[in-house]
């Protein structure tokens, strides 16, 4: 049966947004998530070529003129614009809801990515997606790059983070806690101009240090643009079982996300707070507040490995009978996102059970017990709640310190009733 790419992309978008709580890049989580971003949050997407030639000419033309550091931490013309395009050039004309620039096409996106790959290879299974002025879809490109040495699946996205978020709430950027991704090799460095670069060597399945390798680089600029490129050794994601290194090094992936060629894609993103992107909600509770509310519901024990930001908190709780990871994800305006997903269709069966109900005030509740989808014996218990005004709180726990690691107790610590009590606490929302 032929693969339905449109459905697959829509599914990935829903997962990415749900995991990022922002997502904005889960993730990543999970970046994975993804980026896990795809992030998995991980997965924001980027542009291209319509004016790449013009941008490249502008960068080359500055030659002997004074240079300055742009938001990518690269060198650009002294007008301070990404890529060094002069303010009098095409990029500054014709104001639009995205801040003055037309949307980019999937074809542009794909051509730009191809132009940044090392020469001598071949490209297959290529696709691109353009931007939308309302920010509902981030521009992206994905392809398989092959040489005589093998193949790599490459996936690139660009997005803009919501304004008003704390510095540690970076979508699919940032190194994930070692307790959650014990086999990741991740580094973070701040570039001149305020950009942050995160570089990670990981595995498609994070539960072991074998299998398909996944390397990814996330660049978050000072003004909130986020470029993510991920590469899968041996072919597309989950398309190879061996442990071959991806063809492009992390240095080459870094050069791709730092290229001025992506300027037009960034310019085409909706500007937070405009009619195109809608006003950005800044009333989200801080990570510290979310942590405090969650801890107030936990029984006596010890808390460690807290990972929190606006809208998300993860921690490990030990009541003396084994470590247990607990996660709370808080979102606003989630009614459309969860349309058709607050019931139990597809969530019950041999590997788990599900119960859905609606409270008298209209709040919808979904309670699920299932096995970890990452494989292994870990159990995942989840209570997902959706209030009539679109506010969502999802609380999940795992009978280990991370879903991808060996279990540390026979079953999760907190009952579904306790998870539901946590999810219905109004303290997770800002006053």
Short mmCIF file of C-alpha atoms in Angstrom, two decimals:
data_model
loop_
_atom_site.label_atom_id
_atom_site.label_comp_id
_atom_site.label_asym_id
_atom_site.label_seq_id
_atom_site.Cartn_x
_atom_site.Cartn_y
_atom_site.Cartn_z
CA UNK A 1 0.00 0.00 0.00
CA UNK A 2 1.50 3.42 -0.88
CA UNK A 3 2.41 5.60 2.05
CA UNK A 4 0.06 8.55 2.68
CA UNK A 5 2.64 11.34 3.09
CA UNK A 6 0.00 13.97 3.88
CA UNK A 7 -1.44 11.96 6.75
CA UNK A 8 2.02 11.10 8.02
CA UNK A 9 3.06 14.75 8.06
CA UNK A 10 -0.15 15.77 9.88
CA UNK A 11 0.43 13.07 12.48
CA UNK A 12 4.04 14.18 13.01
CA UNK A 13 2.90 17.78 13.46
CA UNK A 14 0.36 16.77 16.12
CA UNK A 15 2.90 14.67 17.98
CA UNK A 16 5.54 17.40 17.81
CA UNK A 17 3.18 20.05 19.12
CA UNK A 18 1.83 17.83 21.89
CA UNK A 19 5.31 16.87 23.09
CA UNK A 20 6.70 20.37 23.00
CA UNK A 21 3.69 21.76 24.77
CA UNK A 22 4.66 24.61 22.76
CA UNK A 23 6.02 23.26 20.56
CA UNK A 24 6.85 23.90 19.84
CA UNK A 25 10.34 20.56 19.47
CA UNK A 26 8.27 17.73 22.71
CA UNK A 27 11.23 18.24 21.81
CA UNK A 28 12.04 16.81 22.02
CA UNK A 29 11.65 15.66 23.28
CA UNK A 30 11.59 14.08 23.16
CA UNK A 31 13.13 16.39 21.21
CA UNK A 32 12.66 13.09 20.50
CA UNK A 33 10.72 15.66 20.85
CA UNK A 34 11.22 16.29 18.52
CA UNK A 35 12.68 17.30 18.46
CA UNK A 36 12.25 14.98 19.57
CA UNK A 37 11.57 17.72 17.22
CA UNK A 38 10.99 15.90 15.19
CA UNK A 39 11.59 17.01 18.07
CA UNK A 40 10.63 15.21 17.93
CA UNK A 41 9.54 18.67 18.82
CA UNK A 42 11.50 18.51 17.24
CA UNK A 43 10.75 19.01 13.79
CA UNK A 44 10.36 22.42 12.64
CA UNK A 45 11.03 23.17 9.11
CA UNK A 46 12.89 25.55 6.88
CA UNK A 47 13.34 27.30 3.56
CA UNK A 48 15.02 28.09 0.72
CA UNK A 49 16.05 29.15 -2.63
CA UNK A 50 13.96 31.88 -4.19
CA UNK A 51 16.35 34.50 -2.90
CA UNK A 52 19.24 32.38 -1.76
CA UNK A 53 21.24 33.51 -4.77
CA UNK A 54 20.62 37.13 -3.84
CA UNK A 55 21.60 36.49 -0.24
CA UNK A 56 24.76 34.68 -1.30
CA UNK A 57 25.72 37.51 -3.64
CA UNK A 58 25.15 40.02 -0.84
CA UNK A 59 27.38 38.05 1.52
CA UNK A 60 30.12 37.72 -1.07
CA UNK A 61 29.82 41.34 -2.16
CA UNK A 62 30.70 42.77 1.23
CA UNK A 63 34.25 41.62 0.53
CA UNK A 64 36.44 44.31 2.01
CA UNK A 65 33.68 46.10 3.92
CA UNK A 66 33.27 46.07 7.67
CA UNK A 67 31.71 42.80 8.94
CA UNK A 68 29.70 42.10 12.09
CA UNK A 69 28.40 39.03 13.86
CA UNK A 70 24.76 38.14 13.11
CA UNK A 71 22.24 36.11 15.12
CA UNK A 72 23.69 32.88 13.77
CA UNK A 73 27.13 33.69 15.18
CA UNK A 74 28.39 34.01 11.59
CA UNK A 75 29.81 37.05 9.82
CA UNK A 76 27.46 39.37 7.96
CA UNK A 77 27.19 42.92 6.68
CA UNK A 78 27.07 45.71 9.25
CA UNK A 79 23.35 46.38 8.80
CA UNK A 80 22.85 43.46 11.23
CA UNK A 81 20.33 41.54 9.11
CA UNK A 82 20.67 37.77 8.94
CA UNK A 83 22.73 36.77 5.96
CA UNK A 84 23.87 40.34 5.33
CA UNK A 85 21.10 41.35 2.90
CA UNK A 86 21.02 45.16 2.78
CA UNK A 87 17.95 46.86 4.23
CA UNK A 88 17.26 48.42 0.84
CA UNK A 89 17.09 45.01 -0.85
CA UNK A 90 14.06 42.87 -1.63
CA UNK A 91 13.87 41.46 1.88
CA UNK A 92 12.76 44.81 3.30
CA UNK A 93 9.90 45.52 0.89
CA UNK A 94 6.20 44.65 0.92
CA UNK A 95 5.23 44.24 4.55
CA UNK A 96 3.14 41.13 5.23
CA UNK A 97 1.70 39.35 8.30
CA UNK A 98 4.95 37.42 8.58
CA UNK A 99 6.87 40.63 9.09
CA UNK A 100 7.28 41.76 5.48
CA UNK A 101 8.23 38.62 3.55
CA UNK A 102 6.26 36.18 1.43
CA UNK A 103 5.94 32.53 2.44
CA UNK A 104 8.47 30.06 1.09
CA UNK A 105 7.58 26.96 -0.90
CA UNK A 106 8.44 23.35 -0.27
CA UNK A 107 10.43 23.34 -3.48
CA UNK A 108 12.50 26.30 -2.31
CA UNK A 109 13.09 24.56 0.95
CA UNK A 110 14.29 21.38 -0.69
CA UNK A 111 16.55 23.15 -3.18
CA UNK A 112 18.23 25.08 -0.40
CA UNK A 113 18.94 21.94 1.61
CA UNK A 114 20.35 20.21 -1.46
CA UNK A 115 22.61 23.19 -2.15
CA UNK A 116 24.21 22.85 1.28
CA UNK A 117 25.07 19.14 1.00
CA UNK A 118 28.61 18.00 0.17
CA UNK A 119 29.20 17.55 -3.57
CA UNK A 120 29.49 14.12 -5.09
CA UNK A 121 26.48 12.47 -3.48
CA UNK A 122 23.04 11.64 -4.82
CA UNK A 123 19.63 12.60 -3.41
CA UNK A 124 16.49 10.46 -3.32
CA UNK A 125 13.17 10.29 -1.43
CA UNK A 126 13.14 14.08 -1.32
CA UNK A 127 10.21 16.24 -0.23
CA UNK A 128 9.65 19.76 1.04
CA UNK A 129 6.93 21.73 2.73
CA UNK A 130 6.39 25.47 2.58
CA UNK A 131 5.51 27.93 5.31
CA UNK A 132 2.08 29.26 6.19
CA UNK A 133 1.42 32.79 7.34
CA UNK A 134 -0.61 31.59 10.34
CA UNK A 135 2.28 29.52 11.69
CA UNK A 136 0.26 26.28 11.66
CA UNK A 137 2.96 24.55 9.58
CA UNK A 138 6.68 25.20 9.74
CA UNK A 139 8.68 24.97 6.49
CA UNK A 140 10.71 21.80 6.13
CA UNK A 141 12.72 19.55 3.86
CA UNK A 142 13.74 15.92 4.06
CA UNK A 143 15.72 13.62 1.80
CA UNK A 144 18.05 10.65 1.63
CA UNK A 145 21.66 11.51 0.77
CA UNK A 146 23.89 8.71 -0.58
CA UNK A 147 27.52 8.22 -1.53
CA UNK A 148 29.67 5.16 -2.15
CA UNK A 149 30.12 5.01 1.65
CA UNK A 150 26.39 4.59 2.37
CA UNK A 151 23.26 6.65 2.98
CA UNK A 152 21.82 9.07 5.51
CA UNK A 153 18.32 10.37 6.00
CA UNK A 154 18.36 14.14 6.58
CA UNK A 155 15.45 16.14 7.96
CA UNK A 156 15.57 19.94 8.43
CA UNK A 157 13.01 22.29 9.93
CA UNK A 158 12.72 25.92 10.97
CA UNK A 159 10.34 27.47 13.49
CA UNK A 160 9.94 30.51 15.67
CA UNK A 161 9.59 30.11 19.43
CA UNK A 162 6.80 31.96 21.17
CA UNK A 163 7.85 35.28 22.65
CA UNK A 164 7.88 35.84 26.38
CA UNK A 165 9.17 32.36 27.24
CA UNK A 166 12.02 31.97 29.73
CA UNK A 167 15.48 31.36 28.34
CA UNK A 168 15.46 27.68 29.34
CA UNK A 169 12.27 26.91 27.39
CA UNK A 170 13.90 26.47 23.99
CA UNK A 171 11.58 24.12 22.09
CA UNK A 172 13.62 21.25 20.71
CA UNK A 173 16.89 22.89 21.74
CA UNK A 174 18.91 22.06 24.82
CA UNK A 175 20.50 18.87 26.07
CA UNK A 176 18.03 16.37 27.47
CA UNK A 177 18.71 15.06 30.98
CA UNK A 178 21.06 12.10 31.05
CA UNK A 179 18.46 10.20 33.10
CA UNK A 180 16.08 10.41 30.15
CA UNK A 181 18.64 9.90 27.39
CA UNK A 182 21.50 7.98 29.04
CA UNK A 183 23.38 7.33 25.80
CA UNK A 184 23.27 10.84 24.32
CA UNK A 185 26.46 12.82 23.76
CA UNK A 186 25.31 16.42 23.85
CA UNK A 187 27.06 19.78 24.03
CA UNK A 188 25.68 23.32 24.23
CA UNK A 189 27.56 26.49 23.40
CA UNK A 190 26.59 30.13 23.09
CA UNK A 191 27.65 31.86 19.88
CA UNK A 192 28.56 35.50 19.34
CA UNK A 193 25.36 37.47 18.85
CA UNK A 194 23.35 35.47 21.40
CA UNK A 195 22.54 32.32 19.40
CA UNK A 196 22.71 28.95 21.17
CA UNK A 197 23.95 25.81 19.41
CA UNK A 198 23.08 22.33 20.70
CA UNK A 199 24.82 19.32 19.15
CA UNK A 200 23.75 15.75 19.96
CA UNK A 201 24.85 12.27 18.97
CA UNK A 202 22.11 9.84 19.87
CA UNK A 203 20.19 6.80 18.68
CA UNK A 204 16.80 6.56 16.99
CA UNK A 205 15.72 4.28 19.82
CA UNK A 206 17.22 5.74 23.01
CA UNK A 207 16.75 2.63 25.17
CA UNK A 208 20.20 1.25 24.28
CA UNK A 209 23.50 2.28 22.76
CA UNK A 210 23.02 0.15 19.65
CA UNK A 211 20.96 0.41 16.50
CA UNK A 212 20.46 3.27 14.07
CA UNK A 213 22.39 6.40 14.98
CA UNK A 214 20.66 9.77 15.04
CA UNK A 215 22.72 12.95 15.09
CA UNK A 216 21.09 16.34 15.30
CA UNK A 217 21.97 19.99 15.67
CA UNK A 218 19.64 22.74 16.92
CA UNK A 219 20.41 26.43 16.43
CA UNK A 220 18.28 28.88 18.43
CA UNK A 221 18.88 32.50 17.46
CA UNK A 222 18.68 35.40 19.87
CA UNK A 223 15.36 36.51 18.38
CA UNK A 224 13.68 33.12 18.74
CA UNK A 225 14.15 31.44 15.36
CA UNK A 226 15.03 27.76 15.71
CA UNK A 227 16.65 25.61 13.01
CA UNK A 228 16.86 21.86 13.53
CA UNK A 229 18.67 19.38 11.31
CA UNK A 230 18.75 15.70 12.14
CA UNK A 231 20.51 12.87 10.35
CA UNK A 232 19.87 9.13 10.51
CA UNK A 233 22.67 6.70 9.70
CA UNK A 234 21.94 4.14 6.99
CA UNK A 235 18.87 5.85 5.53
CA UNK A 236 15.59 7.34 6.69
CA UNK A 237 14.41 7.39 10.29
CA UNK A 238 13.87 3.83 11.55
CA UNK A 239 14.79 2.67 8.05
CA UNK A 240 18.06 1.00 9.02
CA UNK A 241 18.96 -1.30 11.87
CA UNK A 242 22.74 -1.13 11.76
CA UNK A 243 25.06 1.13 13.68
CA UNK A 244 26.66 2.97 10.76
CA UNK A 245 27.72 6.54 11.40
CA UNK A 246 25.72 9.17 9.50
CA UNK A 247 27.59 10.42 6.43
CA UNK A 248 27.69 14.07 7.51
CA UNK A 249 29.63 14.97 10.63
CA UNK A 250 28.10 17.14 13.33
CA UNK A 251 30.40 19.92 12.11
CA UNK A 252 28.81 19.66 8.66
CA UNK A 253 25.33 19.66 10.17
CA UNK A 254 26.30 22.75 12.14
CA UNK A 255 27.40 24.48 8.94
CA UNK A 256 24.00 23.71 7.40
CA UNK A 257 21.92 25.30 10.19
CA UNK A 258 24.27 28.30 10.42
CA UNK A 259 24.12 29.03 6.70
CA UNK A 260 22.76 32.48 5.73
CA UNK A 261 20.82 30.66 2.99
CA UNK A 262 17.99 30.13 5.50
CA UNK A 263 17.38 33.84 5.98
CA UNK A 264 14.31 33.94 3.75
CA UNK A 265 12.68 31.04 5.56
CA UNK A 266 13.22 32.76 8.90
CA UNK A 267 11.88 36.04 7.56
CA UNK A 268 8.74 34.24 6.34
CA UNK A 269 7.86 32.97 9.82
CA UNK A 270 4.97 34.76 11.55
CA UNK A 271 6.07 37.45 13.96
CA UNK A 272 4.85 36.67 17.50
CA UNK A 273 2.09 39.02 18.58
CA UNK A 274 0.93 39.90 15.03
CA UNK A 275 -2.38 39.05 13.42
CA UNK A 276 -0.71 36.29 11.44
CA UNK A 277 0.68 34.36 14.38
CA UNK A 278 -1.95 35.53 16.83
CA UNK A 279 -1.11 37.14 20.15
CA UNK A 280 1.35 35.09 22.11
CA UNK A 281 0.06 33.96 25.49
CA UNK A 282 2.56 35.00 28.13
CA UNK A 283 0.48 33.95 31.14
CA UNK A 284 1.96 30.47 31.36
CA UNK A 285 3.09 29.40 34.78
CA UNK A 286 6.85 29.22 35.25
CA UNK A 287 8.71 25.95 35.51
CA UNK A 288 9.36 26.67 39.19
CA UNK A 289 5.65 27.10 39.87
CA UNK A 290 4.72 23.92 37.98
CA UNK A 291 7.33 22.02 39.96
CA UNK A 292 5.94 23.34 43.24
CA UNK A 293 2.37 22.36 42.36
CA UNK A 294 3.41 18.88 41.29
CA UNK A 295 5.57 18.30 44.37
CA UNK A 296 2.66 19.30 46.63
CA UNK A 297 0.78 16.22 45.40
CA UNK A 298 3.61 13.73 45.83
CA UNK A 299 3.80 11.45 48.87
CA UNK A 300 6.75 11.48 51.26
CA UNK A 301 10.01 10.70 49.51
CA UNK A 302 12.85 12.34 47.61
CA UNK A 303 12.70 14.43 44.43
CA UNK A 304 15.60 14.57 41.96
CA UNK A 305 16.47 15.27 38.35
CA UNK A 306 14.00 18.15 37.94
CA UNK A 307 13.72 19.38 34.37
CA UNK A 308 11.26 22.25 34.02
CA UNK A 309 10.28 25.17 31.85
CA UNK A 310 7.16 27.15 31.03
CA UNK A 311 4.42 24.59 30.46
CA UNK A 312 6.42 21.46 31.31
CA UNK A 313 7.99 19.79 34.31
CA UNK A 314 9.65 16.38 34.63
CA UNK A 315 11.11 14.95 37.79
CA UNK A 316 12.02 11.69 39.48
CA UNK A 317 10.32 10.76 42.76
CA UNK A 318 11.43 7.96 45.05
CA UNK A 319 9.12 6.89 47.89
CA UNK A 320 11.66 4.38 49.14
CA UNK A 321 10.43 1.60 46.87
CA UNK A 322 12.10 2.66 43.62
CA UNK A 323 12.43 5.67 41.37
CA UNK A 324 9.41 6.87 39.38
CA UNK A 325 9.41 9.55 36.68
CA UNK A 326 6.49 11.99 36.71
CA UNK A 327 5.80 14.54 33.98
CA UNK A 328 3.23 17.33 33.71
CA UNK A 329 2.55 19.07 30.39
CA UNK A 330 0.38 22.22 30.44
CA UNK A 331 -1.04 23.73 27.26
CA UNK A 332 -3.54 26.37 26.23
CA UNK A 333 -5.92 26.43 23.25
CA UNK A 334 -5.59 22.66 22.76
CA UNK A 335 -9.18 21.91 21.67
CA UNK A 336 -8.40 21.70 17.95
CA UNK A 337 -5.12 19.88 18.59
CA UNK A 338 -6.90 17.12 20.52
CA UNK A 339 -9.92 16.84 18.25
CA UNK A 340 -10.74 13.14 17.98
CA UNK A 341 -8.03 12.14 20.50
CA UNK A 342 -9.80 12.32 23.86
CA UNK A 343 -11.52 9.00 23.35
CA UNK A 344 -10.10 5.52 23.65
CA UNK A 345 -10.20 4.37 20.03
CA UNK A 346 -6.84 2.74 19.33
CA UNK A 347 -5.62 3.04 22.92
CA UNK A 348 -6.84 -0.23 24.36
CA UNK A 349 -5.92 -3.82 23.64
CA UNK A 350 -3.53 -6.48 24.85
CA UNK A 351 -0.82 -3.98 25.79
CA UNK A 352 -2.93 -1.51 27.76
CA UNK A 353 -6.33 -0.23 28.84
CA UNK A 354 -8.09 3.09 28.47
CA UNK A 355 -11.04 4.90 30.02
CA UNK A 356 -12.61 8.15 28.81
CA UNK A 357 -15.15 10.27 30.66
CA UNK A 358 -16.57 13.79 30.82
CA UNK A 359 -17.05 15.64 34.10
CA UNK A 360 -20.13 17.72 34.91
CA UNK A 361 -18.29 20.95 34.05
CA UNK A 362 -17.45 19.66 30.57
CA UNK A 363 -13.85 18.69 31.30
CA UNK A 364 -12.87 15.65 29.26
CA UNK A 365 -10.62 13.06 30.90
CA UNK A 366 -8.69 10.20 29.36
CA UNK A 367 -6.97 7.63 31.61
CA UNK A 368 -4.55 5.15 30.04
CA UNK A 369 -2.34 2.33 31.28
CA UNK A 370 0.01 0.96 28.66
CA UNK A 371 3.49 -0.36 28.03
CA UNK A 372 6.26 1.95 26.92
CA UNK A 373 6.24 2.49 23.18
CA UNK A 374 10.02 2.66 23.36
CA UNK A 375 10.10 -1.09 24.00
CA UNK A 376 11.05 -2.95 27.14
CA UNK A 377 9.07 -3.69 30.29
CA UNK A 378 8.38 -0.12 31.48
CA UNK A 379 4.77 0.79 32.20
CA UNK A 380 3.36 4.22 31.36
CA UNK A 381 0.28 5.55 33.15
CA UNK A 382 -1.32 8.71 31.81
CA UNK A 383 -4.20 11.02 32.67
CA UNK A 384 -4.96 13.61 29.98
CA UNK A 385 -7.48 16.37 30.72
CA UNK A 386 -9.04 18.94 28.39
CA UNK A 387 -11.11 21.76 29.89
CA UNK A 388 -13.97 23.38 27.91
CA UNK A 389 -11.87 26.55 27.40
CA UNK A 390 -9.06 24.58 25.71
CA UNK A 391 -6.68 24.33 28.67
CA UNK A 392 -4.98 20.97 28.82
CA UNK A 393 -3.00 19.21 31.53
CA UNK A 394 -1.48 15.80 30.83
CA UNK A 395 0.18 13.91 33.68
CA UNK A 396 2.17 10.76 33.01
CA UNK A 397 4.45 8.52 35.01
CA UNK A 398 6.83 5.66 34.34
CA UNK A 399 8.01 2.98 36.76
CA UNK A 400 11.61 4.00 36.19
CA UNK A 401 13.66 7.19 36.15
CA UNK A 402 13.14 7.34 32.37
CA UNK A 403 10.92 5.57 29.91
CA UNK A 404 13.86 4.14 27.98
CA UNK A 405 15.74 2.66 30.95
CA UNK A 406 15.30 -0.53 33.02
CA UNK A 407 12.38 -0.50 35.45
CA UNK A 408 13.17 0.43 39.07
CA UNK A 409 9.89 -0.67 40.66
CA UNK A 410 7.20 -3.28 39.81
CA UNK A 411 4.59 -0.68 38.79
CA UNK A 412 4.21 3.10 38.69
CA UNK A 413 3.97 4.76 42.09
CA UNK A 414 0.89 6.97 41.74
CA UNK A 415 -2.61 5.65 41.07
CA UNK A 416 -4.66 6.95 38.16
CA UNK A 417 -6.90 8.70 40.69
CA UNK A 418 -3.88 10.53 42.07
CA UNK A 419 -2.74 11.47 38.55
CA UNK A 420 -6.24 12.80 37.83
CA UNK A 421 -6.18 14.84 41.04
CA UNK A 422 -2.89 16.35 39.94
CA UNK A 423 -4.15 17.10 36.43
CA UNK A 424 -7.24 18.94 37.73
CA UNK A 425 -5.25 21.30 39.98
CA UNK A 426 -5.88 24.88 38.81
CA UNK A 427 -2.51 25.87 40.25
CA UNK A 428 -0.83 24.84 37.01
CA UNK A 429 -2.29 27.92 35.33
CA UNK A 430 -1.00 31.43 35.87
CA UNK A 431 -3.21 33.87 37.76
#
